[in-house]
Amino acid sequence: MVTAAAVAARVTDPELPLLTLADLGILREVEERPDGIVVTVTPTYSGCPAMQTIRDDLVRALGEAGYPRVEVRTALSPAWTTDWITEAGRAKLAAAGISPPGPAPRRPSGPVPLTLGAPRRDVACPHCGNAATEEIAAFSATACRSLRRCPACREPFEHVKEI
């Protein structure tokens, strides 16, 4: 029998179906208890609209694998960052022509600084590697991604934002 952790780790993200929940780093814990399976996930952000689908997909996949009683819990702390995306996940993004995120911004404790403009980010083109790309739109297919283009190879591409 396949373990519940292995089944949960294969469930894909509904917004980036090329990544599993494990690749994305949101699968925190899978606990096999005598009364059922408890899966803990951390959303990419507290208002992530994909959480209900993720929950449903985990319950369905584990049910099909012979685990009829599944509880999905949400852990908001510590908050997820794009640093939790695995190397395998980053490689899958790049192979699909999606620029993986760079290191997540580091913030000191205390008050959150507010800026009026978006911080400038150097994002390499996933097609040719040119670092001088430009943002076309702050939001792409999802709020987690932006749309960019490369002036060198002239290809548009999506970038997973650093969070």
GROMACS .gro file of C-alpha atoms in nm:
model
  163
    1MET     CA    1   0.000   0.000   0.000
    2VAL     CA    2   0.125   0.346  -0.085
    3THR     CA    3   0.166   0.572   0.218
    4ALA     CA    4  -0.069   0.861   0.269
    5ALA     CA    5   0.229   1.098   0.256
    6ALA     CA    6   0.328   0.966  -0.087
    7VAL     CA    7  -0.028   1.003  -0.217
    8ALA     CA    8  -0.061   1.359  -0.082
    9ALA     CA    9   0.279   1.454  -0.222
   10ARG     CA   10   0.162   1.365  -0.575
   11VAL     CA   11  -0.143   1.594  -0.570
   12THR     CA   12  -0.089   1.882  -0.809
   13ASP     CA   13  -0.148   2.251  -0.752
   14PRO     CA   14  -0.464   2.364  -0.935
   15GLU     CA   15  -0.307   2.695  -1.045
   16LEU     CA   16   0.030   2.550  -1.146
   17PRO     CA   17  -0.060   2.188  -1.234
   18LEU     CA   18   0.297   2.115  -1.339
   19LEU     CA   19   0.389   2.133  -0.969
   20THR     CA   20   0.285   1.899  -0.692
   21LEU     CA   21   0.189   2.034  -0.353
   22ALA     CA   22   0.523   1.894  -0.234
   23ASP     CA   23   0.711   2.077  -0.512
   24LEU     CA   24   0.535   2.397  -0.415
   25GLY     CA   25   0.629   2.342  -0.051
   26ILE     CA   26   0.278   2.391   0.084
   27LEU     CA   27   0.238   2.031   0.202
   28ARG     CA   28   0.355   2.054   0.561
   29GLU     CA   29   0.263   1.726   0.727
   30VAL     CA   30   0.071   1.406   0.662
   31GLU     CA   31  -0.013   1.221   0.981
   32GLU     CA   32  -0.161   0.872   0.979
   33ARG     CA   33  -0.379   0.831   1.289
   34PRO     CA   34  -0.598   0.540   1.393
   35ASP     CA   35  -0.908   0.749   1.315
   36GLY     CA   36  -0.788   0.878   0.976
   37ILE     CA   37  -0.538   1.095   0.793
   38VAL     CA   38  -0.461   1.454   0.893
   39VAL     CA   39  -0.297   1.661   0.621
   40THR     CA   40  -0.160   2.004   0.703
   41VAL     CA   41  -0.103   2.259   0.429
   42THR     CA   42   0.009   2.620   0.430
   43PRO     CA   43  -0.149   2.839   0.161
   44THR     CA   44   0.074   3.054  -0.053
   45TYR     CA   45  -0.116   3.347   0.096
   46SER     CA   46  -0.410   3.371   0.335
   47GLY     CA   47  -0.663   3.455   0.063
   48CYS     CA   48  -0.551   3.193  -0.187
   49PRO     CA   49  -0.862   3.099  -0.388
   50ALA     CA   50  -0.721   2.756  -0.469
   51MET     CA   51  -0.738   2.625  -0.110
   52GLN     CA   52  -1.083   2.465  -0.144
   53THR     CA   53  -0.975   2.285  -0.461
   54ILE     CA   54  -0.650   2.175  -0.295
   55ARG     CA   55  -0.850   2.044   0.000
   56ASP     CA   56  -1.094   1.859  -0.230
   57ASP     CA   57  -0.810   1.713  -0.439
   58LEU     CA   58  -0.629   1.584  -0.129
   59VAL     CA   59  -0.946   1.421   0.008
   60ARG     CA   60  -1.025   1.265  -0.333
   61ALA     CA   61  -0.671   1.135  -0.394
   62LEU     CA   62  -0.638   0.987  -0.048
   63GLY     CA   63  -0.989   0.839  -0.067
   64GLU     CA   64  -0.905   0.671  -0.399
   65ALA     CA   65  -0.588   0.532  -0.238
   66GLY     CA   66  -0.788   0.366   0.040
   67TYR     CA   67  -0.787   0.637   0.305
   68PRO     CA   68  -1.157   0.717   0.353
   69ARG     CA   69  -1.124   0.955   0.648
   70VAL     CA   70  -0.917   1.262   0.568
   71GLU     CA   71  -0.900   1.592   0.749
   72VAL     CA   72  -0.716   1.881   0.584
   73ARG     CA   73  -0.588   2.148   0.819
   74THR     CA   74  -0.447   2.487   0.730
   75ALA     CA   75  -0.138   2.622   0.905
   76LEU     CA   76  -0.079   2.993   0.853
   77SER     CA   77   0.235   3.014   1.065
   78PRO     CA   78   0.505   3.023   0.964
   79ALA     CA   79   0.387   3.195   0.650
   80TRP     CA   80   0.476   3.028   0.322
   81THR     CA   81   0.743   3.192   0.109
   82THR     CA   82   0.860   3.113  -0.241
   83ASP     CA   83   1.180   2.986  -0.077
   84TRP     CA   84   0.977   2.674   0.009
   85ILE     CA   85   0.951   2.577  -0.359
   86THR     CA   86   1.180   2.278  -0.403
   87GLU     CA   87   1.464   2.263  -0.653
   88ALA     CA   88   1.261   2.006  -0.847
   89GLY     CA   89   0.972   2.252  -0.853
   90ARG     CA   90   1.195   2.532  -0.976
   91ALA     CA   91   1.331   2.307  -1.248
   92LYS     CA   92   0.977   2.216  -1.357
   93LEU     CA   93   0.881   2.584  -1.375
   94ALA     CA   94   1.187   2.668  -1.587
   95ALA     CA   95   1.127   2.369  -1.815
   96ALA     CA   96   0.772   2.496  -1.873
   97GLY     CA   97   0.901   2.843  -1.969
   98ILE     CA   98   0.795   3.001  -1.638
   99SER     CA   99   1.061   3.199  -1.457
  100PRO     CA  100   1.100   3.058  -1.104
  101PRO     CA  101   1.116   3.307  -0.817
  102GLY     CA  102   1.442   3.436  -0.682
  103PRO     CA  103   1.509   3.453  -0.310
  104ALA     CA  104   1.212   3.579  -0.109
  105PRO     CA  105   1.249   3.933   0.023
  106ARG     CA  106   1.385   3.952   0.376
  107ARG     CA  107   1.202   4.183   0.608
  108PRO     CA  108   1.324   4.300   0.944
  109SER     CA  109   1.090   4.249   1.236
  110GLY     CA  110   0.878   4.542   1.341
  111PRO     CA  111   0.682   4.783   1.125
  112VAL     CA  112   0.640   4.688   0.760
  113PRO     CA  113   0.790   4.954   0.532
  114LEU     CA  114   0.550   5.092   0.273
  115THR     CA  115   0.671   5.198  -0.068
  116LEU     CA  116   0.468   5.363  -0.339
  117GLY     CA  117   0.632   5.183  -0.627
  118ALA     CA  118   0.695   4.822  -0.702
  119PRO     CA  119   1.049   4.715  -0.619
  120ARG     CA  120   1.266   4.655  -0.922
  121ARG     CA  121   1.345   4.291  -0.976
  122ASP     CA  122   1.597   4.142  -1.208
  123VAL     CA  123   1.431   3.840  -1.363
  124ALA     CA  124   1.616   3.621  -1.609
  125CYS     CA  125   1.438   3.508  -1.923
  126PRO     CA  126   1.365   3.131  -1.896
  127HIS     CA  127   1.415   3.097  -2.274
  128CYS     CA  128   1.751   3.266  -2.334
  129GLY     CA  129   1.879   3.364  -1.989
  130ASN     CA  130   1.892   3.737  -2.059
  131ALA     CA  131   1.867   3.921  -1.726
  132ALA     CA  132   1.736   4.249  -1.869
  133THR     CA  133   1.367   4.159  -1.896
  134GLU     CA  134   1.073   4.388  -1.840
  135GLU     CA  135   0.739   4.353  -1.670
  136ILE     CA  136   0.436   4.384  -1.897
  137ALA     CA  137   0.167   4.323  -1.632
  138ALA     CA  138   0.191   4.284  -1.255
  139PHE     CA  139  -0.062   4.001  -1.264
  140SER     CA  140  -0.083   3.712  -1.504
  141ALA     CA  141  -0.304   3.402  -1.495
  142THR     CA  142  -0.294   3.417  -1.115
  143ALA     CA  143  -0.204   3.684  -0.861
  144CYS     CA  144   0.113   3.489  -0.782
  145ARG     CA  145   0.255   3.542  -1.130
  146SER     CA  146   0.348   3.843  -1.343
  147LEU     CA  147   0.378   3.868  -1.718
  148ARG     CA  148   0.717   3.972  -1.855
  149ARG     CA  149   0.896   3.989  -2.188
  150CYS     CA  150   1.251   3.955  -2.299
  151PRO     CA  151   1.385   4.219  -2.538
  152ALA     CA  152   1.670   3.989  -2.646
  153CYS     CA  153   1.472   3.686  -2.768
  154ARG     CA  154   1.139   3.873  -2.784
  155GLU     CA  155   0.956   3.598  -2.599
  156PRO     CA  156   0.691   3.673  -2.337
  157PHE     CA  157   0.693   3.464  -2.023
  158GLU     CA  158   0.540   3.436  -1.680
  159HIS     CA  159   0.735   3.485  -1.360
  160VAL     CA  160   0.640   3.345  -1.020
  161LYS     CA  161   0.668   3.642  -0.787
  162GLU     CA  162   0.891   3.634  -0.484
  163ILE     CA  163   0.687   3.625  -0.166
   0.00000   0.00000   0.00000
